[in-house]
XYZ file of C-alpha atoms in Angstrom:
676
model
C 6.237 10.646 -17.718
C 2.735 10.621 -19.192
C 2.496 9.400 -22.758
C -0.010 9.946 -25.513
C -2.488 7.276 -26.545
C -0.970 4.687 -28.850
C -1.120 5.177 -32.600
C -2.510 2.536 -35.007
C 1.041 1.510 -35.843
C 1.960 1.082 -32.175
C -1.184 -0.928 -31.481
C -0.128 -3.539 -34.038
C 2.434 -4.831 -31.560
C -0.288 -5.612 -28.997
C -1.845 -9.044 -28.477
C -4.708 -9.921 -30.844
C -7.199 -9.943 -27.992
C -6.133 -6.474 -26.932
C -6.145 -5.265 -30.565
C -9.829 -6.109 -30.770
C -10.455 -4.388 -27.471
C -8.513 -1.330 -28.576
C -10.486 -1.200 -31.814
C -13.778 -1.383 -29.907
C -12.543 1.262 -27.502
C -11.591 3.566 -30.368
C -14.946 3.012 -32.054
C -16.848 3.827 -28.869
C -14.658 6.883 -28.327
C -15.778 8.409 -31.603
C -19.517 8.000 -31.220
C -22.102 9.566 -28.989
C -22.703 8.019 -25.606
C -26.016 6.684 -24.329
C -27.263 10.189 -23.596
C -26.316 11.465 -27.033
C -22.944 12.989 -26.148
C -19.450 11.931 -27.157
C -17.857 10.662 -23.902
C -14.438 12.069 -24.808
C -15.588 15.598 -25.595
C -18.498 16.038 -23.193
C -18.010 18.935 -20.796
C -19.862 17.298 -17.886
C -20.478 13.813 -16.535
C -22.041 11.292 -18.899
C -24.188 8.291 -18.074
C -22.294 5.248 -16.836
C -22.329 2.336 -19.272
C -21.411 -1.074 -17.837
C -19.371 -3.647 -19.735
C -21.305 -6.893 -20.076
C -19.382 -9.930 -18.871
C -19.114 -13.021 -21.067
C -19.085 -15.761 -18.458
C -17.335 -19.013 -19.389
C -17.446 -22.322 -17.532
C -15.169 -23.602 -16.197
C -13.752 -20.216 -15.208
C -10.601 -19.525 -17.304
C -7.351 -18.168 -15.871
C -7.327 -14.581 -14.646
C -5.150 -13.366 -17.475
C -7.272 -15.110 -20.112
C -10.406 -13.459 -18.719
C -8.694 -10.070 -18.607
C -7.273 -10.272 -22.124
C -10.620 -11.389 -23.615
C -12.544 -8.558 -21.942
C -13.980 -5.479 -23.565
C -12.499 -2.281 -22.195
C -13.457 1.395 -22.242
C -11.093 4.204 -23.194
C -9.913 5.681 -19.915
C -11.218 9.052 -21.096
C -14.717 7.562 -21.066
C -14.234 6.154 -17.562
C -13.147 9.627 -16.444
C -16.049 11.376 -18.190
C -18.565 9.026 -16.545
C -17.110 10.027 -13.168
C -17.147 13.723 -13.943
C -13.366 14.110 -14.221
C -12.398 16.786 -16.722
C -9.972 16.122 -19.548
C -7.559 18.765 -18.237
C -7.478 16.919 -14.885
C -5.991 13.808 -16.514
C -2.524 12.749 -17.602
C -2.844 9.871 -20.059
C -0.569 6.836 -19.962
C -1.840 5.186 -23.134
C -5.531 4.569 -23.905
C -6.459 2.550 -20.804
C -4.876 4.232 -17.788
C -4.272 7.776 -16.591
C -3.147 9.788 -13.613
C -5.548 12.238 -11.994
C -4.165 15.634 -11.008
C -4.503 16.717 -7.406
C -6.058 20.023 -8.467
C -9.363 18.157 -8.801
C -9.734 18.283 -5.008
C -9.925 22.072 -5.086
C -12.729 21.965 -7.663
C -14.674 19.363 -5.686
C -13.935 20.640 -2.172
C -17.550 21.626 -1.432
C -19.026 18.342 -2.645
C -20.093 16.013 0.212
C -18.166 12.781 0.709
C -19.647 9.418 -0.209
C -19.831 6.363 2.035
C -16.448 4.882 3.029
C -16.156 1.075 3.170
C -13.046 -0.910 4.126
C -12.640 -4.529 3.009
C -10.495 -6.767 5.221
C -10.405 -10.482 6.060
C -9.929 -13.210 8.625
C -6.392 -14.555 9.073
C -5.660 -15.958 5.603
C -4.061 -19.087 4.251
C -0.896 -18.500 2.193
C -3.192 -18.513 -0.872
C -5.128 -15.418 0.204
C -8.889 -15.430 0.769
C -10.024 -13.037 -1.951
C -10.070 -9.549 -0.425
C -9.226 -7.783 -3.678
C -11.605 -10.005 -5.622
C -14.338 -9.138 -3.109
C -13.488 -5.430 -3.242
C -13.800 -5.445 -7.030
C -16.853 -7.727 -7.086
C -18.756 -5.489 -4.661
C -17.868 -2.430 -6.738
C -19.093 -4.148 -9.886
C -22.331 -5.109 -8.111
C -22.917 -1.567 -6.861
C -22.057 0.177 -10.119
C -23.005 -2.202 -12.916
C -26.060 -3.860 -11.301
C -27.491 -1.594 -8.589
C -26.941 1.730 -10.365
C -24.827 3.276 -7.614
C -21.957 5.663 -8.299
C -18.997 3.708 -6.939
C -15.210 3.684 -6.943
C -12.745 0.949 -6.071
C -9.504 2.092 -4.393
C -6.740 -0.501 -4.083
C -2.965 -0.790 -3.904
C -0.460 -1.371 -6.681
C 1.215 -4.789 -6.416
C 4.921 -5.288 -5.829
C 7.107 -7.315 -8.170
C 8.030 -9.365 -5.098
C 4.795 -11.400 -4.866
C 4.022 -10.992 -8.572
C 7.134 -12.971 -9.515
C 7.529 -14.819 -6.198
C 4.770 -17.125 -5.031
C 1.498 -15.224 -4.633
C 1.149 -13.792 -8.133
C -0.512 -10.516 -9.076
C -3.085 -8.539 -7.116
C -5.635 -7.318 -9.660
C -8.433 -9.436 -8.192
C -9.417 -12.677 -9.849
C -11.932 -14.545 -11.952
C -14.686 -12.205 -13.115
C -13.844 -9.534 -10.536
C -10.607 -7.877 -11.700
C -8.969 -4.564 -12.490
C -7.930 -4.209 -16.139
C -5.659 -3.999 -18.080
C -4.409 -6.774 -15.775
C -0.915 -6.877 -17.300
C -0.425 -3.140 -16.813
C -1.769 -3.320 -13.273
C 0.731 -6.017 -12.266
C 3.733 -4.817 -14.315
C 5.086 -1.301 -13.746
C 1.703 0.497 -14.146
C 2.844 4.155 -14.372
C 6.194 3.711 -12.619
C 5.284 4.795 -9.075
C 7.212 1.967 -7.389
C 10.254 2.682 -9.554
C 10.102 6.344 -8.469
C 10.093 5.257 -4.815
C 13.068 2.960 -5.421
C 14.996 5.799 -7.085
C 14.196 8.340 -4.362
C 15.019 5.935 -1.528
C 18.362 4.878 -2.985
C 19.306 8.482 -3.780
C 18.948 9.143 -0.046
C 21.140 6.126 0.751
C 23.808 7.360 -1.666
C 23.659 10.859 -0.176
C 24.071 9.488 3.346
C 27.149 7.376 2.644
C 28.736 10.114 0.520
C 28.235 12.698 3.264
C 29.922 10.480 5.850
C 32.850 9.905 3.465
C 33.372 13.597 2.707
C 33.029 14.732 6.313
C 35.731 12.272 7.362
C 38.361 13.909 5.133
C 37.562 17.648 5.432
C 37.754 20.180 8.242
C 34.789 22.428 9.029
C 35.953 25.343 6.865
C 36.680 23.211 3.821
C 33.386 21.375 4.236
C 31.410 24.631 4.429
C 33.170 26.029 1.361
C 32.391 22.855 -0.578
C 28.722 23.007 0.391
C 28.402 26.732 -0.346
C 30.934 27.496 -3.090
C 31.459 31.066 -4.170
C 30.588 31.988 -7.758
C 32.824 34.085 -10.032
C 31.670 37.240 -8.280
C 32.464 35.766 -4.868
C 28.788 35.401 -3.957
C 27.550 32.356 -2.024
C 23.983 31.035 -1.886
C 22.048 28.589 0.259
C 19.846 26.070 -1.538
C 16.173 25.791 -0.434
C 16.993 22.631 1.510
C 19.906 24.375 3.248
C 17.601 27.183 4.350
C 15.312 24.585 5.931
C 18.272 23.127 7.842
C 19.317 26.575 9.053
C 15.803 27.195 10.351
C 15.913 23.867 12.218
C 19.230 24.928 13.810
C 17.785 28.308 14.819
C 20.183 30.242 12.561
C 18.114 33.082 11.085
C 20.509 34.092 8.306
C 20.184 33.747 4.533
C 23.646 34.954 3.464
C 26.370 32.283 3.847
C 29.008 34.981 4.317
C 27.276 36.199 7.484
C 27.604 32.915 9.382
C 30.078 32.845 12.242
C 32.730 30.080 12.306
C 30.718 28.304 15.001
C 27.521 28.543 12.910
C 29.364 27.312 9.823
C 30.542 24.240 11.708
C 27.073 23.494 13.108
C 25.526 23.871 9.660
C 28.096 21.925 7.650
C 29.005 18.991 9.898
C 26.332 16.367 10.504
C 28.810 14.239 12.501
C 26.890 11.031 11.799
C 27.537 8.084 14.099
C 28.343 5.072 11.851
C 26.559 2.874 14.385
C 23.492 5.112 14.249
C 22.738 4.695 10.546
C 19.197 3.339 10.068
C 18.627 3.962 6.340
C 19.087 0.902 4.118
C 18.608 0.363 0.382
C 15.511 -0.967 -1.402
C 14.694 -3.001 -4.504
C 11.304 -4.297 -5.641
C 12.353 -7.946 -5.939
C 12.362 -10.804 -3.431
C 16.165 -10.978 -3.153
C 17.079 -12.715 0.104
C 20.830 -12.399 -0.559
C 20.601 -8.626 -0.198
C 19.137 -8.714 3.313
C 22.571 -8.041 4.811
C 25.469 -6.705 2.704
C 28.829 -4.967 3.043
C 29.287 -1.675 1.201
C 32.311 0.539 0.645
C 34.588 -2.213 -0.660
C 35.937 -0.143 -3.559
C 39.470 1.242 -3.679
C 38.365 4.852 -3.129
C 36.235 3.913 -0.125
C 38.871 2.003 1.850
C 38.390 2.516 5.560
C 34.673 3.212 5.142
C 33.419 -0.336 4.743
C 30.260 -1.025 6.706
C 27.225 -3.278 6.875
C 24.028 -2.316 5.112
C 21.166 -4.205 3.540
C 18.133 -4.092 1.308
C 14.433 -4.056 2.107
C 11.745 -4.583 -0.507
C 10.610 -1.252 -1.989
C 7.067 -1.529 -0.675
C 8.555 -1.537 2.848
C 10.294 1.796 2.176
C 9.257 4.708 4.342
C 8.761 6.627 1.105
C 6.034 4.162 0.096
C 4.368 4.744 3.463
C 4.637 8.495 2.922
C 3.057 8.213 -0.535
C 0.105 6.388 1.004
C -0.303 8.720 4.004
C 0.451 12.129 2.505
C -2.309 14.651 1.846
C -0.756 16.922 -0.795
C 2.546 17.836 -2.474
C 3.654 20.259 0.252
C 2.900 17.679 2.936
C 4.901 15.051 1.018
C 7.852 17.454 0.752
C 7.782 18.034 4.518
C 7.423 14.341 5.312
C 10.353 13.389 3.077
C 12.456 15.995 4.836
C 11.509 14.647 8.287
C 12.639 11.082 7.546
C 15.266 10.055 10.102
C 18.192 8.322 8.392
C 20.694 8.189 11.265
C 21.715 9.702 14.576
C 24.784 11.838 15.181
C 27.428 11.277 17.826
C 25.371 13.286 20.336
C 22.408 10.951 19.829
C 20.396 13.516 17.860
C 18.309 12.620 14.799
C 19.772 13.243 11.326
C 17.120 13.698 8.635
C 16.906 13.645 4.844
C 16.540 17.423 5.065
C 19.863 17.634 6.887
C 21.428 15.692 4.007
C 20.001 18.224 1.534
C 18.342 15.472 -0.514
C 14.643 15.884 0.356
C 13.941 18.352 -2.447
C 15.437 16.070 -5.090
C 13.450 13.144 -3.697
C 10.270 15.205 -4.018
C 11.094 15.870 -7.670
C 11.432 12.121 -8.249
C 8.055 11.605 -6.552
C 6.104 14.509 -8.085
C 4.191 12.307 -10.544
C 3.873 9.298 -8.249
C 1.690 11.336 -5.879
C -1.116 11.411 -8.491
C -3.532 8.429 -8.283
C -3.798 6.032 -11.223
C -7.239 5.680 -12.824
C -8.193 2.257 -14.211
C -11.396 0.171 -14.458
C -12.938 -3.160 -13.506
C -14.056 -5.897 -15.881
C -17.576 -4.426 -15.773
C -16.362 -0.898 -16.478
C -16.677 0.615 -12.993
C -13.860 3.058 -12.129
C -10.898 2.216 -9.925
C -8.012 4.116 -8.382
C -4.768 2.151 -7.970
C -2.311 4.025 -5.786
C 0.531 3.161 -3.377
C 1.416 -0.371 -2.357
C 2.687 -0.876 1.204
C 2.578 -4.456 2.514
C 0.341 -4.930 5.562
C 2.711 -7.210 7.480
C 5.881 -5.075 7.252
C 4.198 -1.745 6.422
C 0.728 -0.240 6.997
C -0.938 -2.039 4.109
C -3.357 0.539 2.708
C -3.792 2.519 -0.487
C -3.394 6.274 -0.473
C -5.297 8.912 1.458
C -5.211 11.108 -1.642
C -6.933 8.467 -3.792
C -9.578 7.943 -1.099
C -10.228 11.677 -0.774
C -10.686 12.170 -4.509
C -12.838 9.046 -4.779
C -15.098 10.157 -1.917
C -15.800 13.415 -3.787
C -16.545 11.609 -7.058
C -18.607 8.632 -5.878
C -21.428 7.797 -3.479
C -19.657 4.608 -2.346
C -15.900 4.103 -2.061
C -14.715 0.529 -1.552
C -11.119 0.379 -0.349
C -9.074 -2.554 0.905
C -6.719 -3.200 3.810
C -4.028 -5.814 3.331
C -3.975 -9.310 4.865
C -6.133 -10.079 7.925
C -7.972 -7.496 10.009
C -5.282 -7.763 12.707
C -2.829 -6.344 10.159
C -4.255 -3.994 7.518
C -7.551 -3.050 9.187
C -5.975 -2.213 12.548
C -3.481 0.027 10.745
C -6.227 1.505 8.552
C -8.083 2.594 11.685
C -5.231 3.652 13.961
C -2.839 5.145 11.378
C -4.544 5.949 8.069
C -7.810 7.309 9.497
C -5.844 9.266 12.101
C -3.939 11.159 9.384
C -6.763 11.431 6.838
C -9.535 12.472 9.199
C -11.838 10.190 7.204
C -14.279 7.958 9.077
C -15.268 4.538 7.705
C -18.940 3.584 7.691
C -18.573 -0.187 7.244
C -15.930 -2.894 7.562
C -16.386 -5.918 5.303
C -14.618 -9.016 6.655
C -13.959 -11.662 4.015
C -14.130 -15.233 5.309
C -13.665 -18.527 3.508
C -14.502 -22.088 4.444
C -10.956 -23.003 3.385
C -9.271 -20.662 5.862
C -11.584 -21.627 8.714
C -10.834 -25.308 8.130
C -7.131 -24.463 8.380
C -7.718 -22.608 11.668
C -9.758 -25.581 12.873
C -6.741 -27.853 12.606
C -6.725 -28.771 8.928
C -3.543 -29.829 7.111
C -0.951 -27.227 6.165
C -1.891 -25.135 3.122
C 1.078 -24.586 0.801
C 0.973 -22.292 -2.226
C 1.607 -24.190 -5.438
C 0.541 -27.548 -3.994
C -2.896 -29.234 -4.275
C -5.258 -28.815 -1.330
C -5.763 -31.808 0.958
C -9.099 -33.657 0.885
C -10.159 -31.917 4.119
C -10.450 -28.701 2.101
C -12.199 -30.109 -0.977
C -14.667 -32.400 0.825
C -17.380 -31.350 3.263
C -16.050 -31.242 6.840
C -18.405 -29.380 9.152
C -16.412 -30.150 12.288
C -13.234 -28.485 10.964
C -15.243 -25.399 9.997
C -16.774 -25.156 13.480
C -13.380 -25.504 15.160
C -12.013 -22.645 13.062
C -14.830 -20.194 13.828
C -13.059 -18.490 16.807
C -10.703 -16.821 14.305
C -13.630 -15.186 12.496
C -15.355 -14.295 15.756
C -12.272 -12.511 17.134
C -11.848 -10.480 13.930
C -15.490 -9.373 14.096
C -15.172 -8.348 17.755
C -11.941 -6.481 16.994
C -13.617 -4.498 14.207
C -16.525 -3.657 16.484
C -14.037 -2.156 18.986
C -13.557 0.697 16.492
C -17.275 1.476 16.559
C -18.021 0.652 12.924
C -20.672 -1.605 11.399
C -19.484 -5.031 10.217
C -20.642 -7.116 7.263
C -19.128 -10.560 6.683
C -18.611 -11.723 3.094
C -18.451 -15.506 2.866
C -16.362 -15.831 -0.282
C -17.677 -19.094 -1.684
C -15.424 -21.459 -3.638
C -16.580 -24.226 -5.959
C -15.958 -27.008 -3.401
C -17.817 -25.324 -0.540
C -21.068 -27.012 0.416
C -24.269 -25.158 1.426
C -24.008 -26.570 4.945
C -20.439 -25.276 5.364
C -21.146 -21.729 4.207
C -24.323 -21.602 6.327
C -22.296 -22.443 9.463
C -19.979 -19.518 8.697
C -22.805 -17.138 7.878
C -24.721 -17.892 11.088
C -21.590 -17.692 13.298
C -20.837 -14.222 11.945
C -24.301 -12.985 12.878
C -24.006 -14.499 16.353
C -20.641 -12.714 16.800
C -22.211 -9.299 16.172
C -22.003 -8.689 12.420
C -24.799 -6.568 10.943
C -25.155 -9.090 8.160
C -23.380 -12.091 6.669
C -23.767 -12.876 2.984
C -22.486 -15.618 0.711
C -20.853 -14.126 -2.387
C -19.900 -15.743 -5.706
C -18.276 -12.779 -7.457
C -15.204 -14.781 -8.581
C -17.418 -17.006 -10.722
C -20.190 -14.554 -11.583
C -18.735 -11.053 -11.352
C -20.896 -8.286 -9.921
C -24.058 -10.330 -10.317
C -22.687 -12.791 -7.761
C -22.134 -10.004 -5.199
C -25.481 -8.175 -5.426
C -26.777 -9.416 -2.047
C -23.451 -8.528 -0.436
C -23.547 -5.041 -1.966
C -27.121 -4.540 -0.732
C -26.059 -5.557 2.783
C -23.188 -3.044 2.667
C -25.497 -0.233 1.504
C -27.885 -1.025 4.351
C -25.090 -1.137 6.943
C -23.600 2.125 5.633
C -26.889 3.908 6.329
C -26.863 2.862 9.974
C -25.327 5.126 12.634
C -21.844 4.303 13.894
C -19.501 5.661 16.558
C -15.952 5.452 15.244
C -13.114 5.577 17.773
C -9.395 4.830 17.869
C -8.023 1.913 19.858
C -5.590 4.128 21.782
C -4.712 7.809 22.289
C -1.354 9.028 21.015
C -0.226 10.488 24.334
C 0.342 7.033 25.831
C 3.913 5.729 26.031
C 5.407 3.548 23.286
C 5.104 0.431 25.429
C 1.518 1.180 26.426
C 0.444 1.485 22.779
C 2.281 -1.703 21.793
C 0.709 -3.620 24.651
C -2.831 -2.398 23.922
C -2.568 -3.696 20.346
C -1.021 -7.002 21.448
C -3.651 -7.648 24.097
C -6.767 -6.141 22.503
C -6.221 -7.217 18.883
C -3.913 -10.253 19.038
C -5.206 -11.765 22.297
C -1.756 -11.969 23.918
C -1.211 -11.980 27.671
C 1.762 -9.613 27.514
C 4.856 -8.380 25.702
C 8.594 -9.058 26.113
C 11.293 -6.722 24.759
C 14.848 -7.540 23.702
C 17.623 -5.240 24.980
C 17.830 -3.743 21.468
C 14.114 -2.919 21.507
C 14.418 -1.412 25.002
C 17.292 0.803 23.824
C 15.317 1.991 20.797
C 12.260 2.786 22.903
C 14.447 4.847 25.244
C 16.071 6.653 22.301
C 12.806 7.419 20.494
C 11.222 8.674 23.696
C 14.204 10.985 24.223
C 13.946 12.251 20.626
C 10.222 12.997 21.024
C 8.940 10.267 18.722
C 6.924 8.551 21.449
C 3.651 10.299 20.501
C 3.482 8.545 17.128
C 1.095 5.634 16.399
C 2.407 2.059 16.201
C 2.730 0.138 12.936
C 3.235 -3.471 14.013
C 5.427 -5.580 11.706
C 4.183 -9.124 12.181
C 3.280 -12.259 10.291
C -0.055 -12.115 8.489
C -0.624 -15.855 8.916
C -1.470 -15.784 12.629
C -2.918 -13.478 15.271
C 0.379 -14.088 17.060
C 4.000 -13.449 16.053
C 4.354 -17.123 15.051
C 2.911 -18.072 11.640
C 2.384 -21.672 12.744
C -0.097 -20.753 15.497
C -3.578 -20.788 13.980
C -7.096 -20.062 15.206
C -7.560 -17.470 17.960
C -4.652 -18.129 20.342
C -4.456 -16.884 23.923
C -2.191 -17.421 26.917
C 1.005 -16.411 25.103
C 3.441 -13.488 25.104
C 4.709 -11.523 22.112
C 8.450 -10.814 21.714
C 9.411 -7.384 20.349
C 12.773 -7.888 18.625
C 13.381 -4.281 17.544
C 11.613 -0.964 17.084
C 12.282 1.266 14.077
C 11.198 4.811 13.307
C 9.424 6.115 10.218
C 9.145 9.693 11.426
C 8.364 11.136 8.003
C 5.548 8.667 7.471
C 4.452 9.297 11.023
C 4.757 6.022 12.934
C 7.083 3.683 14.803
C 7.214 0.062 13.726
C 7.978 -2.655 16.263
C 9.246 -5.928 14.777
C 7.461 -8.916 16.255
C 9.459 -12.138 16.367
C 11.572 -12.892 13.304
C 9.685 -10.620 10.915
C 11.761 -9.806 7.795
C 11.571 -6.677 5.653
C 12.946 -8.470 2.562
C 11.078 -11.621 1.446
C 12.824 -14.472 -0.364
C 12.027 -16.491 -3.465
C 10.733 -20.067 -3.108
C 12.235 -23.033 -4.932
C 9.622 -22.715 -7.658
C 8.674 -19.036 -8.107
C 5.765 -18.077 -10.345
C 8.129 -16.265 -12.716
C 8.669 -19.684 -14.324
C 5.214 -19.278 -15.867
C 5.603 -15.691 -17.050
C 6.674 -15.243 -20.653
C 5.907 -13.370 -23.856
C 4.293 -14.712 -27.001
C 6.823 -13.382 -29.482
C 4.359 -13.514 -32.390
C 1.552 -11.549 -30.792
C 3.301 -9.694 -27.956
C 0.814 -11.272 -25.531
C 1.899 -11.624 -21.889
C 1.602 -15.218 -20.705
C 1.388 -16.786 -17.265
C 0.436 -13.866 -15.008
C -2.269 -14.695 -12.478
């Protein structure tokens, strides 16, 4: 639920650094802006005012930079964009949700340029996609005078408290408030968890009740008569009747045969596909037994948990286009099959409407800002290895109406998030990207060239901190394949060489030149982590130039191909595999989904992000191998099938030394410690 801005008394519990920021924000809120108008009461857009960075050397921790930063009231950020006060729902002074009604007001405004940021196959440390996304936005907005918006995903508690840490960017290219961004934000992920688990509860309860009641008793329980003897169908029940072809709205008019068809779902216990979710890396919940209570004797069965960001509801949030579309998609989610082999949906369970109620606020994008005061939408958070890895269509659509340049990000390497951005997200949004930015690092290319194993939390080997031109050259095929893959979609490519402190000029020049030789429009060294937007000006200029060039966007495959044909095109064209092998379980699922009519959906490949292949240990640009498809699952509401490649898991686990060891609270100031 949206809350009002904090009072003076409430602000006293904030960290000292944030108190100063809040005081400055309040002061700026009460005075006229640079064009003589109060930014919080102005009826139209006001001039954008950047926040000046205070660069420190050596670069402090991410959270120290974020907490020391100036920050604008979110009402000012909105006013600079041209968002009206009545189109906002405030969640304190520094973040807000934007109502979907804004799209109706802006529907005749032309869209801005659409840029997707992706990367080469990363090390386990990540190569700085979000940092690049934010740095480019800061360069465009705060230094080049362009109207720009960043659109990125909300991070999961899994990596935040696991091994990777938060996802707000880094160094002097971050989204702020960083603590809010990484911890709860406005509760969207919690809403998904609640809606998903409500569906799981409804499914198990329905199977229990059907097992102990005959058709007549079951119908009477579902449609009880009131004191006047009148029965009513709920809205969800009317949708189920329509699906069954029963054109009646009065329960008393149903024949006994129609009552039985309506009331009994007859779910096959072996056909249940809906699990539970929780937004924590809890490996011990991957496989569980449920129904062990006294009242559930005889109904014990296996279940399990996935991480919330792998929930189909998260995918729906990212791919939906409006509230009515989300309601329909939630209803279409397949949770099981019945004993005839037919699909059973959330609508059949009668729970889709309640799930929509739980998600009605989550559908609104969250407005925040960068360290240099440029606006950012943070919305949805699907992983790119086990989900489709992109922020929401709704956030992109609103941003494209508000800004001349929209910089969004696809998760992990281009073989994961970018491929899904093109083949799934763009297919449902109808939006066409102008440029793909591929982030490359010397560090990752050295790893692909045969360098020592990179392990999060451990110091880098000397090969990564000392100049080693030969390792860089050996790793270049990984970058070259990603560039060629992006070009297959008909879009212009710019390579961002994200430069770290230990990189030498000779190393970054090898990378830059190889990118141009592989077909990139431009290749630019960027130092946004150390310098903020100023360090990404040349990269931003290259993106602007590439966005003005013509392009010829196309999908990798048409939807009318078979399931196997689509899988094999991705495996061969994007991953470089020779072919695909299917387990008997995968073969059975492909046969079932083809029979149920799900074969015309796009593919969302669940694979490791650490290799082009299904095996995380295989680096570079491998060829001459085959990919095993272990299973295929259906996310019909979201609108895709997801094959599982190799031993891909949908619930990560915690390492021996998770980063939550570092996270704490300063009890004197209320300051969050240890996030990064």
